Tab-separated table of C-alpha atoms and ligand atoms in Angstrom:
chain	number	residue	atom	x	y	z
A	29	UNK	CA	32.072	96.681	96.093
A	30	UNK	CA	31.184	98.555	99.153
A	31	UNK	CA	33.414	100.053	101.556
A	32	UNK	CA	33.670	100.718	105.104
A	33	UNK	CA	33.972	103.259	107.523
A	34	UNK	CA	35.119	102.949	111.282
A	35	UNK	CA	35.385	106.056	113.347
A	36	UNK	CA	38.335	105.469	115.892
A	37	UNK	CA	40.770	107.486	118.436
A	38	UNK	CA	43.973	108.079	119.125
A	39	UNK	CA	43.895	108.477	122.926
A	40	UNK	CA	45.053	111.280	125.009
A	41	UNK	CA	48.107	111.209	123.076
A	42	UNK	CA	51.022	108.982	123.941
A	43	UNK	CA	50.954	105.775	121.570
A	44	UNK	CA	51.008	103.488	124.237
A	45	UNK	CA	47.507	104.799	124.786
A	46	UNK	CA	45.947	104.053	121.223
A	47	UNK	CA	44.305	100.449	121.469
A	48	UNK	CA	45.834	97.712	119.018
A	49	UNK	CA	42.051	97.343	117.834
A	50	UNK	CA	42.767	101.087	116.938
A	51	UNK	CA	46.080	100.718	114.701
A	52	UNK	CA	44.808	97.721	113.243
A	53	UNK	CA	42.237	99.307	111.858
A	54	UNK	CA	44.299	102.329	111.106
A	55	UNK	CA	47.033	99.681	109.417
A	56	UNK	CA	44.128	98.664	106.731
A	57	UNK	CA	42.577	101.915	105.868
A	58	UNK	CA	42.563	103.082	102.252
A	59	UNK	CA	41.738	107.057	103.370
A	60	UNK	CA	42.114	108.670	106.969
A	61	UNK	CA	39.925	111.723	107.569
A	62	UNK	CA	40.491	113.819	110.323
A	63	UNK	CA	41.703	117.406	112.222
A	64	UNK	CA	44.969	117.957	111.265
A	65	UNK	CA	46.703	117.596	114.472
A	66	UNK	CA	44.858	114.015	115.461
A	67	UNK	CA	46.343	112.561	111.853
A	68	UNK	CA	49.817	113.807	112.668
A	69	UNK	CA	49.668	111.355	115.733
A	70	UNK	CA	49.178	108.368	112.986
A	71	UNK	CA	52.392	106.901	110.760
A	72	UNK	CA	52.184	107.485	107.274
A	73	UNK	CA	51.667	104.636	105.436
A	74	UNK	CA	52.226	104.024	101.390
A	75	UNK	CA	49.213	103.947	99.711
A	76	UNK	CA	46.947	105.161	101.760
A	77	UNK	CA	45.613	108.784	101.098
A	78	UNK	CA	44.815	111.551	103.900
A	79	UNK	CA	42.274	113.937	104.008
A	80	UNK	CA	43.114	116.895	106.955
A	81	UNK	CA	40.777	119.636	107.720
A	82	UNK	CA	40.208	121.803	110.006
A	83	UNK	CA	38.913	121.433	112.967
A	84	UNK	CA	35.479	123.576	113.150
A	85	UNK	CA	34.076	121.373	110.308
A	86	UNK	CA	32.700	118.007	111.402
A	87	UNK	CA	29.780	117.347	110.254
A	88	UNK	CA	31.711	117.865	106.222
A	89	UNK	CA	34.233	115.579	107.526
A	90	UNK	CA	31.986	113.296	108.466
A	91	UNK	CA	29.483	113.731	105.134
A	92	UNK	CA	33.341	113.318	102.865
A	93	UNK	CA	34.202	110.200	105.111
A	94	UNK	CA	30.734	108.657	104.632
A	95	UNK	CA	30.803	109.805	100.539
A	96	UNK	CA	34.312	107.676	100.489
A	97	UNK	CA	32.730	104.538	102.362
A	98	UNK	CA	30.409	104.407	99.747
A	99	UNK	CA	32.450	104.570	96.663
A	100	UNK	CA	34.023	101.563	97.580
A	101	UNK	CA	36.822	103.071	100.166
A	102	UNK	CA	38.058	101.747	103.407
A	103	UNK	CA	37.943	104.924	105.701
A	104	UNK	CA	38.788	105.464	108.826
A	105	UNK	CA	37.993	108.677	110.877
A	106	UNK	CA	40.297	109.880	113.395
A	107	UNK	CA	38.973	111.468	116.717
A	108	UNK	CA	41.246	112.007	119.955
A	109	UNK	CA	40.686	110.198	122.771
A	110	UNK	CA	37.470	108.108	122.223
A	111	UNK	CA	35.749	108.840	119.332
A	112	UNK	CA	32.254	109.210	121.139
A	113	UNK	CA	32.967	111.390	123.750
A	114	UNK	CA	32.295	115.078	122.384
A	115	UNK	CA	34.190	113.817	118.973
A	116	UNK	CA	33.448	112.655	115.782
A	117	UNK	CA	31.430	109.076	116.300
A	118	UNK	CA	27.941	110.942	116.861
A	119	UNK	CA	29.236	113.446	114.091
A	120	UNK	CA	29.418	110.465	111.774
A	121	UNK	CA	25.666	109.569	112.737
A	122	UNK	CA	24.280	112.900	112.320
A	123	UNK	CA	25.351	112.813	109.532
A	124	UNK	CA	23.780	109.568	108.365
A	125	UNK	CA	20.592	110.225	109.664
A	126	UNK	CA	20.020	113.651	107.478
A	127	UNK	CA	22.459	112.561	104.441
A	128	UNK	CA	21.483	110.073	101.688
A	129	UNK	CA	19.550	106.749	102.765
A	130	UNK	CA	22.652	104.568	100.931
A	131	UNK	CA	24.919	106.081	103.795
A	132	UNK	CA	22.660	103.789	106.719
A	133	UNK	CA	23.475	100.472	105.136
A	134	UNK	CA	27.282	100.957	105.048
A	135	UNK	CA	29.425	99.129	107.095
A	136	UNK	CA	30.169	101.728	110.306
A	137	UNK	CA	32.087	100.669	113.419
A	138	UNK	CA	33.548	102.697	116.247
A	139	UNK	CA	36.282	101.569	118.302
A	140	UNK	CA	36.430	103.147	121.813
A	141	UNK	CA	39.611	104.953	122.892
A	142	UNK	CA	41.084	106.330	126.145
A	143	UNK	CA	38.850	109.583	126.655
A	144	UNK	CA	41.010	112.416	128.297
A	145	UNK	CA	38.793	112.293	131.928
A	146	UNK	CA	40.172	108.768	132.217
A	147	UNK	CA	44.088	109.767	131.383
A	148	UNK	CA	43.619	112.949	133.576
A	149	UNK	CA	42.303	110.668	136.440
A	150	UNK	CA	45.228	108.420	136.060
A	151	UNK	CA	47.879	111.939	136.176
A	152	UNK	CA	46.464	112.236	139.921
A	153	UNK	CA	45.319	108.860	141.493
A	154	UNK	CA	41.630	108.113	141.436
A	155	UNK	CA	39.340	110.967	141.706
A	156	UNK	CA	36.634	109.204	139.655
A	157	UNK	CA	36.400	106.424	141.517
A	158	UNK	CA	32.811	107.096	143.100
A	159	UNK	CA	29.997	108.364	140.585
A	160	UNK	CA	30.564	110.735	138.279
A	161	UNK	CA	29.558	113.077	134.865
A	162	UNK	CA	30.809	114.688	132.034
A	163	UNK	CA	30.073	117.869	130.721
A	164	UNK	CA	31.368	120.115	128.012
A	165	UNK	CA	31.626	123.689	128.365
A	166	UNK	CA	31.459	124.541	124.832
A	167	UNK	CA	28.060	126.554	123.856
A	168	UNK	CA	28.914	126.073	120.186
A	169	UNK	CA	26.163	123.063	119.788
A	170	UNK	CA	23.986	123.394	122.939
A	171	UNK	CA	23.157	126.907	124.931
A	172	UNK	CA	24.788	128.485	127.985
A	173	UNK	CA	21.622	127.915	129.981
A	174	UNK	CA	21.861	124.380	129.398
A	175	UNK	CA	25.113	123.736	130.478
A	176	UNK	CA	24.280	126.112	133.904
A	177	UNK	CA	20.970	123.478	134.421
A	178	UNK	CA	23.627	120.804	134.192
A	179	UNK	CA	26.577	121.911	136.210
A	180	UNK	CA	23.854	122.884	138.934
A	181	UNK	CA	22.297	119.076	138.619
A	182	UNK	CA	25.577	117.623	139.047
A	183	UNK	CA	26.572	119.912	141.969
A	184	UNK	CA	23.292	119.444	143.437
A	185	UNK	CA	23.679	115.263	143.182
A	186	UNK	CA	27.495	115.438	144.256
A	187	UNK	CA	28.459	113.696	141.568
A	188	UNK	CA	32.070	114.183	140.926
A	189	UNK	CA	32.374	116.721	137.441
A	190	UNK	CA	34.783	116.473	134.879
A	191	UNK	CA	34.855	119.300	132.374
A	192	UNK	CA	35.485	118.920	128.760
A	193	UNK	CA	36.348	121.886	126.574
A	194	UNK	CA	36.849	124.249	129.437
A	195	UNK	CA	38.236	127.487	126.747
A	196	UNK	CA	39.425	128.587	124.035
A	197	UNK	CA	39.989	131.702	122.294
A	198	UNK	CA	36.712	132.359	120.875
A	199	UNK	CA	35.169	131.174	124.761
A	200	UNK	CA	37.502	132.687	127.398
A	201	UNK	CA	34.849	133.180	130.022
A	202	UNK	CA	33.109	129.799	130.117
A	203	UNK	CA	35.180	127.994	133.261
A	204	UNK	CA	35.412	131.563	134.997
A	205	UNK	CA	31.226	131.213	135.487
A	206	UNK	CA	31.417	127.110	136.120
A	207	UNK	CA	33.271	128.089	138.573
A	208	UNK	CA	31.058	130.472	140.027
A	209	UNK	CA	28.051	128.958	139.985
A	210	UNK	CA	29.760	125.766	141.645
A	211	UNK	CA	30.600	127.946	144.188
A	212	UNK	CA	27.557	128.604	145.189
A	213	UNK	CA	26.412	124.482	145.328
A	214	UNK	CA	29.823	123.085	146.717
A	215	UNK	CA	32.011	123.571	149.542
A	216	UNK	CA	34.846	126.022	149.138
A	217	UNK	CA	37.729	123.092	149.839
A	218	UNK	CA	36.673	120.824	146.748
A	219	UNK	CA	39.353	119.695	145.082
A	220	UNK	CA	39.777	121.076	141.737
A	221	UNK	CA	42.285	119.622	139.246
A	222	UNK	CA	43.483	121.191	136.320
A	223	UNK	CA	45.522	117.715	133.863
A	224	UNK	CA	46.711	119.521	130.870
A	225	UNK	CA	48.035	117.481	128.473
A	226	UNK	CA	47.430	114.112	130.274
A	227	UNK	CA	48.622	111.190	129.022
A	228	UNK	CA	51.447	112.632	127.537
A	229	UNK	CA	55.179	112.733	128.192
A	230	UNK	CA	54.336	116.668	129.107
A	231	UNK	CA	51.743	116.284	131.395
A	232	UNK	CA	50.955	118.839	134.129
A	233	UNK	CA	48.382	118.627	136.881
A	234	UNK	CA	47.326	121.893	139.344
A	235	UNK	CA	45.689	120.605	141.920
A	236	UNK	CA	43.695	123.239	144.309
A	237	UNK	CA	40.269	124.128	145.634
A	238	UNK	CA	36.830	125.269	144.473
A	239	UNK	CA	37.649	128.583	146.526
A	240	UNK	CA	41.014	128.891	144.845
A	241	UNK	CA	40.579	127.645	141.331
A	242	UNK	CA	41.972	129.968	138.898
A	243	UNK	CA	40.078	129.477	135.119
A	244	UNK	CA	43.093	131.506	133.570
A	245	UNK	CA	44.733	128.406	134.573
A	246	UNK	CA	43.064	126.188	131.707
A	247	UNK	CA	43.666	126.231	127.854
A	248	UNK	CA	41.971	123.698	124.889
A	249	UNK	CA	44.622	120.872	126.284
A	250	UNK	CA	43.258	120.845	129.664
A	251	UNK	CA	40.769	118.577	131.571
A	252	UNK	CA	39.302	120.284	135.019
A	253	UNK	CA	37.741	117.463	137.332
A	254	UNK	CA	35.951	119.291	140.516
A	255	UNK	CA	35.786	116.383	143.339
A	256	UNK	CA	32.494	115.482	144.990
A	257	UNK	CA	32.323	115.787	148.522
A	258	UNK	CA	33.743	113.040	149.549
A	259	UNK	CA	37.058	113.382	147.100
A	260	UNK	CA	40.208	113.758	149.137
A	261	UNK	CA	43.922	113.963	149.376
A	262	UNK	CA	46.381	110.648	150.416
A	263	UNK	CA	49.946	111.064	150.450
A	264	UNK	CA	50.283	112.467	146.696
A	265	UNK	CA	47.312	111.171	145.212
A	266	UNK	CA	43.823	112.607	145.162
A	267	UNK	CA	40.840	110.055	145.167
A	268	UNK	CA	37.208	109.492	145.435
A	269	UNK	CA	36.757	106.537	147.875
A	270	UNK	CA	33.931	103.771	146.585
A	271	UNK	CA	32.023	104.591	149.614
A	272	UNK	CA	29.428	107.207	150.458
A	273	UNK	CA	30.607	108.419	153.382
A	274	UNK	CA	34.167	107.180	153.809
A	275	UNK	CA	35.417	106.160	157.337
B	1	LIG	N1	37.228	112.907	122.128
B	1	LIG	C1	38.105	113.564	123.077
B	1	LIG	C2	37.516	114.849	123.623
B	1	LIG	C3	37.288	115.935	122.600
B	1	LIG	S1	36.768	117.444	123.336
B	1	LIG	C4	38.402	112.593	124.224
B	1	LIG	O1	37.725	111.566	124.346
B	1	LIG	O2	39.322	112.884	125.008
B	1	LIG	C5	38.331	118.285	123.492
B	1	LIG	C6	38.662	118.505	124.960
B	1	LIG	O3	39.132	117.274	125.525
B	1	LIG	C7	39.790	119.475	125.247
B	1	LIG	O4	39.351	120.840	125.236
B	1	LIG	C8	40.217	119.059	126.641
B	1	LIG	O5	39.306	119.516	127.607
B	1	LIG	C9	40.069	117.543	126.548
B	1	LIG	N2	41.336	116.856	126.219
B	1	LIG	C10	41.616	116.164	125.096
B	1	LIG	N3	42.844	115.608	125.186
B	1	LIG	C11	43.337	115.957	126.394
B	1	LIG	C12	44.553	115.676	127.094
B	1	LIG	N4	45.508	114.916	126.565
B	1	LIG	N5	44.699	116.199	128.345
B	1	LIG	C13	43.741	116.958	128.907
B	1	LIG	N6	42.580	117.240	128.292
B	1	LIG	C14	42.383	116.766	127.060
């Protein structure tokens, strides 16, 4: 009797935004493994056994997840948004590529979710709707020079940026020196949103420029898209038109 294991996401947070794939495979777990606050956004359900820890420890989670699949458990593993986007999916493979050679025949699945950039686009209009990347400020897995090579690529190719993981506690200074360096690559009147919470009943956009942006502005719930050149106000909304160079 082997088990399974599919890694999975809630979305940005409102349950409308969790994908029936999602809670079916939630609705026949044996075990759900996950940060605490991403399992509080499931039902309980009789019978089936929860494993919350904290947030900092991934690659465990994923290693106890995987250790559960193959006793014979049905796990599932519960990310936020999608569960490959700076989450637990490529945890789960890391895992199984150091971690014992049993763990690479299970049966793993991921189920894609609604990633935060794509709720946070849909708070403001469409400022995503022309090329863009996605890059996460947090220097706890790659360095600070890295993420400085990419912000400057993507400034440097106008892509439009959305940034993940923008601060924390332990990182207050991080969107302070995006900032600064895009300042030198981009034009001073580039939109800047800051969507905290998107996707949720309390959602809350700021919406000002490159020159203006204010990092104090952004906490752990917030997703900061800087526009590309083209990116633009109409009416209310604030989109990036298909086109290069929009007429
Ligand atoms: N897997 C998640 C991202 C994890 S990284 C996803 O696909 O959305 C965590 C970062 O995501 C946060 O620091 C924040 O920048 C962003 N984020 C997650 N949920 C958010 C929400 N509802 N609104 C705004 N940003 C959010």
């Amino acid at each position: 009797m082997s088990g399974s294991l599919v890694v999975v996401g809630t979305g940005p947070g409102k349950v409308e935004l969790m994908t029936p794939a999602t809670q079916a495979a939630l609705a026949r777990a044996t075990d759900l493994v996950g940060y605490g606050p991403y399992l509080d956004r499931v039902p309980d359900r009789q019978g089936q056994q929860r494993h919350a820890s904290d947030n900092r420890v991934e690659l465990d989670r994923a290693r106890h997840a995987l250790s559960l699949a193959a006793s014979g458990r049905d796990v599932v593993v519960v990310s936020g948004g999608d569960p490959g986007v700076f989450a637990m999916a490529a945890a789960v493979f890391e895992a199984v590529e150091v971690g014992d050679p049993a763990w690479a025949k299970l049966d793993i699945r991921v189920e894609p979710g609604v990633t935060a950039m794509l709720a946070a686009a849909a708070e403001v209009g469409a400022p995503l709707g022309g090329d863009f990347c996605a890059i996460s400020l947090s220097d706890n897995l790659k360095s600070w020079a890295t993420i400085e090579r990419r912000l400057k690529a993507a400034a440097e190719a106008d892509f439009v940026i959305a940034l993940y993981n923008p601060a924390s506690k332990a990182r207050p200074r991080q969107l302070g020196e995006a900032f600064e360096l895009l300042r030198g690559a981009k034009a001073a009147e580039t939109p800047v949103l800051f969507v905290r919470a998107a996707g949720t009943a309390e959602a809350k956009v700021v919406t000002t420029t490159l020159a203006k942006a204010d990092a104090s502005v952004a906490d752990m719930r917030t997703l900061i898209i800087v526009g590309a050149s083209t990116t633009r106000q109409v009416g209310r909304w604030i989109y990036t038109p298909r086109r290069e160079a929009a007429s």
